[in-house]
Short mmCIF file of C-alpha atoms in Angstrom, two decimals:
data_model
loop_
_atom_site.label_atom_id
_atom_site.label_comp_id
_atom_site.label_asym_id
_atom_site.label_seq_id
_atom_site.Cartn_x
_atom_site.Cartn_y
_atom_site.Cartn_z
CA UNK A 555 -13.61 -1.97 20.02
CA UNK A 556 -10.44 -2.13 21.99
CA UNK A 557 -12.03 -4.09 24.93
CA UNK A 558 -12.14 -7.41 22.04
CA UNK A 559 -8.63 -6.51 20.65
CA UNK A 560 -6.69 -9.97 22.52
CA UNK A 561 -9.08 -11.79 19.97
CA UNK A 562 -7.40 -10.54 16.79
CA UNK A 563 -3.94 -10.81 18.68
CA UNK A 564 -4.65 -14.13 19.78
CA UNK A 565 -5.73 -15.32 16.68
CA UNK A 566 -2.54 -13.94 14.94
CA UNK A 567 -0.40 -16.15 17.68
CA UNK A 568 -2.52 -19.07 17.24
CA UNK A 569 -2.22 -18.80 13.15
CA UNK A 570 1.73 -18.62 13.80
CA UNK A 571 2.24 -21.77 16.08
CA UNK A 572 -0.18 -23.40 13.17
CA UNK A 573 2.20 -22.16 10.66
CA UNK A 574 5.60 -23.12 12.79
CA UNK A 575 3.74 -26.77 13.44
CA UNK A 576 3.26 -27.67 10.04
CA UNK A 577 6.85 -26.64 9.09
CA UNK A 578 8.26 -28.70 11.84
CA UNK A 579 6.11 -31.73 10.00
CA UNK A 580 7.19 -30.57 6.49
CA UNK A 581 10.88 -30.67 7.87
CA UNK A 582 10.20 -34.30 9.87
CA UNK A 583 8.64 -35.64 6.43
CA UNK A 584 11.77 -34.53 4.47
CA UNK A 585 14.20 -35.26 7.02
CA UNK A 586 12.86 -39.07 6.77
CA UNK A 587 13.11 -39.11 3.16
CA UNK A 588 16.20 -37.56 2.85
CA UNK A 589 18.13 -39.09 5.67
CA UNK A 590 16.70 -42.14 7.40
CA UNK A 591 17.66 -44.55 3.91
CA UNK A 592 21.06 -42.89 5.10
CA UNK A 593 21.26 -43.80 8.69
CA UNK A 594 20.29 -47.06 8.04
CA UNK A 595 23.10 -47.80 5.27
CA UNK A 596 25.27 -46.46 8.02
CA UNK A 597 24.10 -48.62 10.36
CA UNK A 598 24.36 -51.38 8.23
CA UNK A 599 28.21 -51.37 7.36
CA UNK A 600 28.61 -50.63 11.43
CA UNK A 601 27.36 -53.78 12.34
CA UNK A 602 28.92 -55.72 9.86
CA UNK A 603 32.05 -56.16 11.57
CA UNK A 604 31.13 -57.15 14.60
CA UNK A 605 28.62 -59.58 13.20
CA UNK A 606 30.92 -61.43 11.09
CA UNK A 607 33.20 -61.96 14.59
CA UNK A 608 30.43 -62.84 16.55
CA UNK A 609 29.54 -65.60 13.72
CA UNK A 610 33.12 -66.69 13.52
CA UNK A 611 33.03 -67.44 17.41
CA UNK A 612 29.87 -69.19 17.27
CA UNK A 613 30.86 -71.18 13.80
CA UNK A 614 34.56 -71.76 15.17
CA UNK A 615 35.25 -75.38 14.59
CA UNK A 616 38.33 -76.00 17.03
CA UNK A 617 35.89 -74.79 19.89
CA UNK A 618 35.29 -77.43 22.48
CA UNK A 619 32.34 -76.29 23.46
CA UNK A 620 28.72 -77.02 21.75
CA UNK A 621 27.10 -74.16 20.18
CA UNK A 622 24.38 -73.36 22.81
CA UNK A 623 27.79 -73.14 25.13
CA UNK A 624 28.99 -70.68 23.03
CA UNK A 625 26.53 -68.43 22.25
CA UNK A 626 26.13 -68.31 26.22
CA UNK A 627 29.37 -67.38 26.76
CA UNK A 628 29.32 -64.57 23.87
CA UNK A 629 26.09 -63.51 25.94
CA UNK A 630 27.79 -62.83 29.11
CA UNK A 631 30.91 -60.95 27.04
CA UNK A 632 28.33 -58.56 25.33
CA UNK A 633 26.50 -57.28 28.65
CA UNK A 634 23.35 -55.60 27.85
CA UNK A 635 23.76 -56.54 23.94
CA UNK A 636 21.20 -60.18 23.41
CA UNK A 637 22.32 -62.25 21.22
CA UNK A 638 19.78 -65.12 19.90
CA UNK A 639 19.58 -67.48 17.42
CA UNK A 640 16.26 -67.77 15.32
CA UNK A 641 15.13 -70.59 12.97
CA UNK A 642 15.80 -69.25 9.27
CA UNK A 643 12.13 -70.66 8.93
CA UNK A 644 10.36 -68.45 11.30
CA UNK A 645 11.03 -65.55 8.70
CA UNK A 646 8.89 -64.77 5.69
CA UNK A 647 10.03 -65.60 1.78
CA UNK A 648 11.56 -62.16 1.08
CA UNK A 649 13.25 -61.80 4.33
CA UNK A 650 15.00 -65.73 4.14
CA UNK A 651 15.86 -64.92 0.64
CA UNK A 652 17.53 -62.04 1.59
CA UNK A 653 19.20 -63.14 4.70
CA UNK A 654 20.25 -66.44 2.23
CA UNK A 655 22.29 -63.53 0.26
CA UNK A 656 24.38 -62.77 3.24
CA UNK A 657 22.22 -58.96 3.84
CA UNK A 658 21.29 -57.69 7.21
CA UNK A 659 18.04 -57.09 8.41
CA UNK A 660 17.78 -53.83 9.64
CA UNK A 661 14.14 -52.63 10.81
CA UNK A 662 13.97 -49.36 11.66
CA UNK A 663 12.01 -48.94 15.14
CA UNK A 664 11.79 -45.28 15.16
CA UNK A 665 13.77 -41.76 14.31
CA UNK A 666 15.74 -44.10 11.68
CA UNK A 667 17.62 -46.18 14.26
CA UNK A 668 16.65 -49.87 14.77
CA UNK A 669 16.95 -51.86 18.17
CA UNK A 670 17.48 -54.95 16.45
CA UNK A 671 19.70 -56.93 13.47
CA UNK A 672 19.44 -59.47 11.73
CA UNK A 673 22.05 -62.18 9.77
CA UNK A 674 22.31 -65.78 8.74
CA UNK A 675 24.78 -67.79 10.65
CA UNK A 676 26.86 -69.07 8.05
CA UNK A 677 25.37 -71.77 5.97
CA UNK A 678 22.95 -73.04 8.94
CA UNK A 679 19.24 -72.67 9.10
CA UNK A 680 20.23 -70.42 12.12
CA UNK A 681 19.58 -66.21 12.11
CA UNK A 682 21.28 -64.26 14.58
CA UNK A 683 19.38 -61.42 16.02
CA UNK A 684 21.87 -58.94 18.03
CA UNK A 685 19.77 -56.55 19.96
CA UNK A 686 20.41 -53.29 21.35
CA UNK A 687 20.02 -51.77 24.79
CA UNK A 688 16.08 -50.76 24.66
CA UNK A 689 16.48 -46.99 23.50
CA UNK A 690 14.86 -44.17 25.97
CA UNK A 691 11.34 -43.16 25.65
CA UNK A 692 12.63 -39.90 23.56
CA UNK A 693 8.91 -38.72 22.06
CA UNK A 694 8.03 -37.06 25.01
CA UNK A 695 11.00 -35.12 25.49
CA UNK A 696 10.77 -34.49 21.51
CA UNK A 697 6.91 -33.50 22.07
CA UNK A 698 8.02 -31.31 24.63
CA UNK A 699 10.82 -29.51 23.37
CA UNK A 700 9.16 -29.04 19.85
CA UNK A 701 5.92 -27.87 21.83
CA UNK A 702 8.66 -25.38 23.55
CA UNK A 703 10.45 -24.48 20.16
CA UNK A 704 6.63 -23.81 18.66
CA UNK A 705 5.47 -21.47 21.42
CA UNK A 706 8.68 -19.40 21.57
CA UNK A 707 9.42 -18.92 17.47
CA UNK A 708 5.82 -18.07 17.50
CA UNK A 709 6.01 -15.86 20.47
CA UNK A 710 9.49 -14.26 18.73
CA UNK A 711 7.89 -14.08 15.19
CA UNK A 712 4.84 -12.48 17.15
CA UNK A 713 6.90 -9.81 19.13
CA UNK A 714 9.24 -8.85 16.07
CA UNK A 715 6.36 -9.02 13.66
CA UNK A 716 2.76 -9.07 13.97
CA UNK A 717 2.45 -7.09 17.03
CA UNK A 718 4.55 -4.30 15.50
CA UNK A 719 2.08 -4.54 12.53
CA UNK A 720 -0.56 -4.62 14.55
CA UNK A 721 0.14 -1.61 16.84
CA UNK A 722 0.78 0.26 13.43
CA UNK A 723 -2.84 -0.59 12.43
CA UNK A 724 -4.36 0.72 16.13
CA UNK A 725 -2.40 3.88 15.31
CA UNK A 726 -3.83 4.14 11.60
CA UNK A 727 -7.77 2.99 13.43
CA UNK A 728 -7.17 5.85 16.50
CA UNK A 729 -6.66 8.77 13.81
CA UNK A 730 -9.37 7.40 11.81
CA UNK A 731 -11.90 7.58 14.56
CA UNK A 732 -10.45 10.82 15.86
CA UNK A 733 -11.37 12.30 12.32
CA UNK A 734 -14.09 10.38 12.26
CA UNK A 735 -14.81 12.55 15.68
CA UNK A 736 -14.17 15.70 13.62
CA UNK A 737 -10.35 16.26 14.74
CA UNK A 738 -9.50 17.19 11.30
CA UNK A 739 -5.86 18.40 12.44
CA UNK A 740 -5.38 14.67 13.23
CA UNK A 741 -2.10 13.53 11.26
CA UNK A 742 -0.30 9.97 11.16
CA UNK A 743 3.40 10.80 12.19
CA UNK A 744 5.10 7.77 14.63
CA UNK A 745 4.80 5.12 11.05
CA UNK A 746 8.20 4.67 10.19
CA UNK A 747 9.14 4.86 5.80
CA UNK A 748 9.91 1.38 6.35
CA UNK A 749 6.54 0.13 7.20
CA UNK A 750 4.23 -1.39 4.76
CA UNK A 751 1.48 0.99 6.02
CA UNK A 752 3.21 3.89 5.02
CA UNK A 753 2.09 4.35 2.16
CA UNK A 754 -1.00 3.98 3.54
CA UNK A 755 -0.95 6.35 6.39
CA UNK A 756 0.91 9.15 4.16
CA UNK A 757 -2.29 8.76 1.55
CA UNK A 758 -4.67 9.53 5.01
CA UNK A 759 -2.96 12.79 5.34
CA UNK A 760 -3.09 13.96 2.65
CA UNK A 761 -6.91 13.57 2.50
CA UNK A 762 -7.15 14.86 6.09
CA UNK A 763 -5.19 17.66 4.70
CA UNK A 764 -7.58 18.09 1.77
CA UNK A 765 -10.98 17.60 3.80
CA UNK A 766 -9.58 20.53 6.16
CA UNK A 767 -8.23 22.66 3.16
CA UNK A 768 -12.30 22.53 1.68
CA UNK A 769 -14.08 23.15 4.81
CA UNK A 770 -11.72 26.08 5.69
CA UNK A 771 -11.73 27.29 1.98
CA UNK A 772 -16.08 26.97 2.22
CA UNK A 773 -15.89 28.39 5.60
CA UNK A 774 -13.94 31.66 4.25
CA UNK A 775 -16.18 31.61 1.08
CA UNK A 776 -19.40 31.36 3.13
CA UNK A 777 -17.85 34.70 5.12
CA UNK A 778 -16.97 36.21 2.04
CA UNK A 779 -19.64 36.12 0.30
CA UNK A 780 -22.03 37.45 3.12
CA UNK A 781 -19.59 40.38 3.59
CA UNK A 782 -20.21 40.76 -0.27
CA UNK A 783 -23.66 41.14 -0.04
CA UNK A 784 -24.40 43.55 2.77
CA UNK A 785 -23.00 46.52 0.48
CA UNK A 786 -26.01 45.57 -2.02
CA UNK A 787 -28.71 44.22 -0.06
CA UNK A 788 -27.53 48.01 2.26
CA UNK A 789 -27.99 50.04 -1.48
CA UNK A 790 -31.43 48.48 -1.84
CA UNK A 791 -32.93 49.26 1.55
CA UNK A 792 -31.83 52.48 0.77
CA UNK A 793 -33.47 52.19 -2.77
CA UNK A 794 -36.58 50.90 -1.78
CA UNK A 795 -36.68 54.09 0.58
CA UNK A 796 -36.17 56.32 -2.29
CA UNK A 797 -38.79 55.11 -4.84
CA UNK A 798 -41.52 57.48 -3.44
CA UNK A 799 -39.09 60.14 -4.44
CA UNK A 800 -37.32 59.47 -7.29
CA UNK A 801 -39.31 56.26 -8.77
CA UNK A 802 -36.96 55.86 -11.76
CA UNK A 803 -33.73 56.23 -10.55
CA UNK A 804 -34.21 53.89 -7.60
CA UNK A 805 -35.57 51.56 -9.83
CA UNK A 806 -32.46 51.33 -11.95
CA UNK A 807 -30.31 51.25 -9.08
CA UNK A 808 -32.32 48.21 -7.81
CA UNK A 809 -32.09 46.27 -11.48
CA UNK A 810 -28.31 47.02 -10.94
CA UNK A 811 -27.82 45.72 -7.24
CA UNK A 812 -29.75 43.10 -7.88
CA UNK A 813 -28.01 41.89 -11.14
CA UNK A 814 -24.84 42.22 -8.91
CA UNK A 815 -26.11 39.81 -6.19
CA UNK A 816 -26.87 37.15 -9.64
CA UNK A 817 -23.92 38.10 -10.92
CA UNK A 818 -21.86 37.16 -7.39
CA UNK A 819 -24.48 34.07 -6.64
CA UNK A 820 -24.02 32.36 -10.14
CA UNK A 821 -19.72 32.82 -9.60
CA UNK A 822 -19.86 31.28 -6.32
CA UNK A 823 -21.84 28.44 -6.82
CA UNK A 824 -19.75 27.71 -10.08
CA UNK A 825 -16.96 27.99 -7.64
CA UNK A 826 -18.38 25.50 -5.50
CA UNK A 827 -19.23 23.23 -8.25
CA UNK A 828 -15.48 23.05 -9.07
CA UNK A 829 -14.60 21.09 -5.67
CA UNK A 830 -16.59 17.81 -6.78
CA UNK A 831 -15.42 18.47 -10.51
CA UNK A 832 -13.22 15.88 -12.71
CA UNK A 833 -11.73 17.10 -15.14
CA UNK A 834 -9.63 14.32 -16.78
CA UNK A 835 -12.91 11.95 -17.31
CA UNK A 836 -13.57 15.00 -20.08
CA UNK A 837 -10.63 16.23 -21.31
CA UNK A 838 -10.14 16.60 -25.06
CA UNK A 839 -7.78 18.30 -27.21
CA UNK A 840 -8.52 22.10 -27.70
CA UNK A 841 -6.59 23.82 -30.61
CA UNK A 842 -6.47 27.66 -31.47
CA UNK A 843 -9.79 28.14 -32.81
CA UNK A 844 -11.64 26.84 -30.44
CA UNK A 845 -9.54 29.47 -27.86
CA UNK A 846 -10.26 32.51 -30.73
CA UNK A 847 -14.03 31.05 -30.50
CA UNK A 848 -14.37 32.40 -27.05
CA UNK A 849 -12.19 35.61 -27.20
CA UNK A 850 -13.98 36.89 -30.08
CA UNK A 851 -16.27 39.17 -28.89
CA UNK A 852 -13.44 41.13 -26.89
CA UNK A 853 -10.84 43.80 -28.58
CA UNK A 854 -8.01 44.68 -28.21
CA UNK A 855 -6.09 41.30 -28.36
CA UNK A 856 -3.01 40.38 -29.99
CA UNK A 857 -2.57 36.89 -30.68
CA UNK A 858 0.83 35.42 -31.29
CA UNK A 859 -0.78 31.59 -30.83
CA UNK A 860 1.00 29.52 -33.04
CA UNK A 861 -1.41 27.62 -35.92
CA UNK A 862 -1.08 24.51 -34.96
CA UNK A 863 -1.29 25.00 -31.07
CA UNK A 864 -3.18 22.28 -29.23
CA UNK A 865 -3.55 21.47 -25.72
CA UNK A 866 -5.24 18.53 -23.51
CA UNK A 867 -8.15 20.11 -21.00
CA UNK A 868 -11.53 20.03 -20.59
CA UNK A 869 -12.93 22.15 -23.40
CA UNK A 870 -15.43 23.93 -21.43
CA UNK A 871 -13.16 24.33 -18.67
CA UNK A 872 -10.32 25.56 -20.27
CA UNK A 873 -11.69 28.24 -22.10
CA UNK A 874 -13.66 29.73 -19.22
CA UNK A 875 -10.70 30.06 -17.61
CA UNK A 876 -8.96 31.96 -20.45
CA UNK A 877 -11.64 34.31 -20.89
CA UNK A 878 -10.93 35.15 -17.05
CA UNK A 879 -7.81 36.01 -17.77
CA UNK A 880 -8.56 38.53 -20.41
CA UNK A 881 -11.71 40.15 -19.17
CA UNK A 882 -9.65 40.62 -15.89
CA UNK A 883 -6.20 42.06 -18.44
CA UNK A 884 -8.75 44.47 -19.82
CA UNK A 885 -10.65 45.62 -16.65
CA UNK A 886 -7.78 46.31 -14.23
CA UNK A 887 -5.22 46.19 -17.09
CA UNK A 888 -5.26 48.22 -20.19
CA UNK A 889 -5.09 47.29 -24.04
CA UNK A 890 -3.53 46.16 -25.67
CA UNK A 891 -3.85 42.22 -24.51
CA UNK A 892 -0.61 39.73 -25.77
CA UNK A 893 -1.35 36.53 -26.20
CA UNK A 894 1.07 34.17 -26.76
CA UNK A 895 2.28 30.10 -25.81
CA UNK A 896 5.53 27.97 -24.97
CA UNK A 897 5.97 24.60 -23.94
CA UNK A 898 8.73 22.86 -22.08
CA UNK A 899 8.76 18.93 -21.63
CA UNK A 900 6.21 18.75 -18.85
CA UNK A 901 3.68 21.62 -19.32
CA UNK A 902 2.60 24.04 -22.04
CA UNK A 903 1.92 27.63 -21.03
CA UNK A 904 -1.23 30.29 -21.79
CA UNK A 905 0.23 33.60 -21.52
CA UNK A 906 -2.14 36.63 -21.02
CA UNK A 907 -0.02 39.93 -20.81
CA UNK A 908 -1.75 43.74 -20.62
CA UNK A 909 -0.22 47.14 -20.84
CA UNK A 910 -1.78 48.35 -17.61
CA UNK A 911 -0.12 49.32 -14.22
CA UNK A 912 0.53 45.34 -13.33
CA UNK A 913 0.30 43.65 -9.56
CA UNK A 914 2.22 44.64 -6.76
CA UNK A 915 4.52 41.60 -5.47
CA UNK A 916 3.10 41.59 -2.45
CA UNK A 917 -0.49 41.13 -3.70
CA UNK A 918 0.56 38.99 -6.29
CA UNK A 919 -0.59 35.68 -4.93
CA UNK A 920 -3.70 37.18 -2.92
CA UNK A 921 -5.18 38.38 -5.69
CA UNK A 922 -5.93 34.75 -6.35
CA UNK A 923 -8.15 34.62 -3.16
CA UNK A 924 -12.15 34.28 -3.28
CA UNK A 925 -13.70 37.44 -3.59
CA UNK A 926 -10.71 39.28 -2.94
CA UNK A 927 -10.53 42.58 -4.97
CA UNK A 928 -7.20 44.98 -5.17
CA UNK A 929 -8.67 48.72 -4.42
CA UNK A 930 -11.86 49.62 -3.99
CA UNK A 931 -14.23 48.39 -6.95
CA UNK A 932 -17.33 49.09 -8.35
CA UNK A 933 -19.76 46.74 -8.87
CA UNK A 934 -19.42 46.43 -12.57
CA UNK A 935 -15.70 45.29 -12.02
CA UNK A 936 -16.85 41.47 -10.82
CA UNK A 937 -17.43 39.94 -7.81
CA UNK A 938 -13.75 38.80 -7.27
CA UNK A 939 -14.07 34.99 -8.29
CA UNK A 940 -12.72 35.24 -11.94
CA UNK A 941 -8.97 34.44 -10.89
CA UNK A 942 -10.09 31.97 -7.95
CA UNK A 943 -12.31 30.34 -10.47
CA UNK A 944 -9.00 29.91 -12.89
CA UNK A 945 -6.49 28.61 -10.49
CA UNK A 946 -9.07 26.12 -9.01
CA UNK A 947 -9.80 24.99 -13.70
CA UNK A 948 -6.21 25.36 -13.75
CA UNK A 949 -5.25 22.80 -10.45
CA UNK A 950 -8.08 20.53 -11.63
CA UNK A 951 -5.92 19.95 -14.72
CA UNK A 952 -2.77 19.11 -12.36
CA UNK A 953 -1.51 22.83 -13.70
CA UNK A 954 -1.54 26.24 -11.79
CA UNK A 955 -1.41 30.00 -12.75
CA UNK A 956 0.51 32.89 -11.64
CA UNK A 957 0.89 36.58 -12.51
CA UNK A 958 4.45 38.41 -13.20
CA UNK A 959 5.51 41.81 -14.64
CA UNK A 960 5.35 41.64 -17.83
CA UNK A 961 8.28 42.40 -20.29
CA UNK A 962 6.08 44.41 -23.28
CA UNK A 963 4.69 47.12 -21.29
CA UNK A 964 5.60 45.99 -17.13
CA UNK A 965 1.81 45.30 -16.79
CA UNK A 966 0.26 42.06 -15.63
CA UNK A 967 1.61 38.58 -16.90
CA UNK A 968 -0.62 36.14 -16.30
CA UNK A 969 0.57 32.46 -17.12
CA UNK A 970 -1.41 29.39 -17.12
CA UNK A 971 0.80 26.24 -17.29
CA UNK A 972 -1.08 22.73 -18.13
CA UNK A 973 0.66 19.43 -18.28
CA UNK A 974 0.89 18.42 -21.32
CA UNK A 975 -1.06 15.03 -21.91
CA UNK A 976 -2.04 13.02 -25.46
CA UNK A 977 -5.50 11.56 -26.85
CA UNK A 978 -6.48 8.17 -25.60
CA UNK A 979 -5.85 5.53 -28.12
CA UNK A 980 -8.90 4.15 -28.40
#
């Protein structure tokens, strides 16, 4: 591709001399309407005077010489200026009426000066013409130096313009192929704020940043969960080896791994489905009940939910998420389970608070990592997804959970904050 890049650039040049050329005719058009009616009035009252003394001469009555004597004379006292006298008849109706009225004839020969004027003598049938030194072939040195002004204001509105803009676009096209070409740590830094493909280039790193945040998130799941399922897949070798001697046990202790392994498959590909997931093409209001709905098989729970408490999610989503946050209070916490709600002007908060032994700081924001388990756990205390599974619901939403200690007991404060949103009008 970059051995045909002088095409675009050339094109861009050529489009700018196009663009300076027809401005330069736009400006000679107006300049003739505007100012050549002007030069000529001027021109007009300039030649007045001396007209009127060159007729005086020519009409002077105490002269002794004829008239062809003295308009020879005047000849040789104006130099390169011709004077001539022209039958009145030789011009056309309008222009003998006119010249009858005393007015000049002024025809403009080119860039709004005339070479040539025009008056009656007197009260004779007689015109004079008074005409100028021939003016200098000037369209060539116009075509020239408007050819000149063309090729450098395009060359200057090329340099300061479209070839900055354009090496801004090579620099947006060379990242793209290099990510293209898998260099997903490829990032657009030398655009300045200014640039109108800022905006642009910013948006591009962001969703280089996001394509590398998935595959490395994938990539750790994909580790995670095979580390996950050596310890079962290990128990049921050992199982299988067992059922000639103790048939029954080692058959319950294969049901068990083996529901473990569903149990961890059926969390991680929900995880997965999350990444491709929209959330605000289905969001609906979800009020109180339909949160008690899902919590009501589980004891222990004190809700403080206000009556009339509504929020804007996905009403699968949301509650799935919730019940994370309580079966996970009442495994590694301990009852009783507060659950209570505030708002500010941007979000309102789900707050999910046990009486158990809480998080330590330091774990506080790991514990939110796939398959990631504090202490050693049995297999009936989850595959480690539930809280990975809620912060992914919760960032969907444009929200985000957290833990803290909590102020009831010191035990784990979970808090799930959700912008607050309202029901489409239509």
């Amino acid at each position: 591709m970059s051995d045909r890049l002088w095409w675009p650039t050339l094109r861009q040049l050529l489009l700018a001399a196009a663009v300076l050329g027809l401005a330069a005719l736009v400006a000679g058009a107006v300049y003739d309407q505007l100012l050549a009616g002007r030069e000529q009035h001027y021109a007009r009252q300039t030649y007045q005077g001396p007209l009127r003394l060159i007729a005086q001469q020519l009409l002077d009555p105490n002269s002794p010489h004829a008239l062809p004597q003295r308009l020879s004379h005047l000849q040789h006292t104006l130099g390169e200026v011709k004077l001539q006298l022209l039958p009145l008849a030789d011009f056309s109706p309008a222009e003998q009426s006119r010249l009858r009225q005393g007015e000049l004839l002024y025809p403009a020969a080119g860039y709004g000066v005339a070479d040539q004027v025009y008056q009656r003598l007197g009260d004779t049938p007689w015109v004079m013409r008074l005409q100028m030194p021939q003016i200098p072939p000037l369209l060539d040195s116009v075509l020239l130096a408007g050819l000149c002004f063309v090729l450098l204001a395009g060359g200057g509105l090329y340099l300061a313009l479209i070839r900055p803009y354009w090496r801004e676009v090579r620099t947006l096209q060379r990242a793209v192929e290099a990510l293209g070409d898998g260099a997903l740590a490829t990032r657009i830094e030398a655009l300045p704020t200014s640039s109108t493909l800022y905006p642009l280039a910013a948006r591009m790193n962001l969703l280089a940043a996001r394509i590398s945040e998935l595959l490395a998130a994938q990539r750790d799941l994909l580790h995670a969960v095979a580390h996950e399922l050596r310890t079962p897949l290990a128990r049921m070798f050992f199982q299988l080896e067992q059922l000639q001697v103790n048939p029954s046990a080692a058959s319950a202790g294969l049901e068990a791994n083996i529901r473990q392994m569903q149990a961890l498959l059926e969390q991680v590909l929900h995880y997965a489905s999350l990444e491709m997931y929209e959330p605000s093409q289905r969001c609906s209001r979800v009020d109180r009940a339909m949160l008690r709905t899902v919590l009501q098989d589980f004891a222990g729970l004190h809700d403080e939910w206000p009556a009339d408490l509504t929020l804007w999610a996905d009403p699968a989503l949301l509650p799935y998420a919730l019940r994370n946050l309580v079966a996970n209070a009442l495994r590694h916490g301990a009852a009783p389970v507060w659950l209570t709600s505030a708002q500010d002007a941007q979000y309102g908060y789900l707050i999910v608070e046990d009486a158990g032994p809480g998080v330590p700081e330091s774990e506080r924001e790991r514990i939110f990592t796939p398959l990631v388990r504090l202490g050693a756990g049995a297999p009936s205390e989850g595959a480690g997804l539930g809280l990975a599974i809620t912060r992914r619901i919760a960032r969907l939403h444009g929200g985000d959970v957290w833990v803290e200690t909590g102020a009831r007991a010191g035990g784990a404060k979970f808090i799930l904050a959700l912008p607050l949103g309202r029901e489409p009008e239509n």
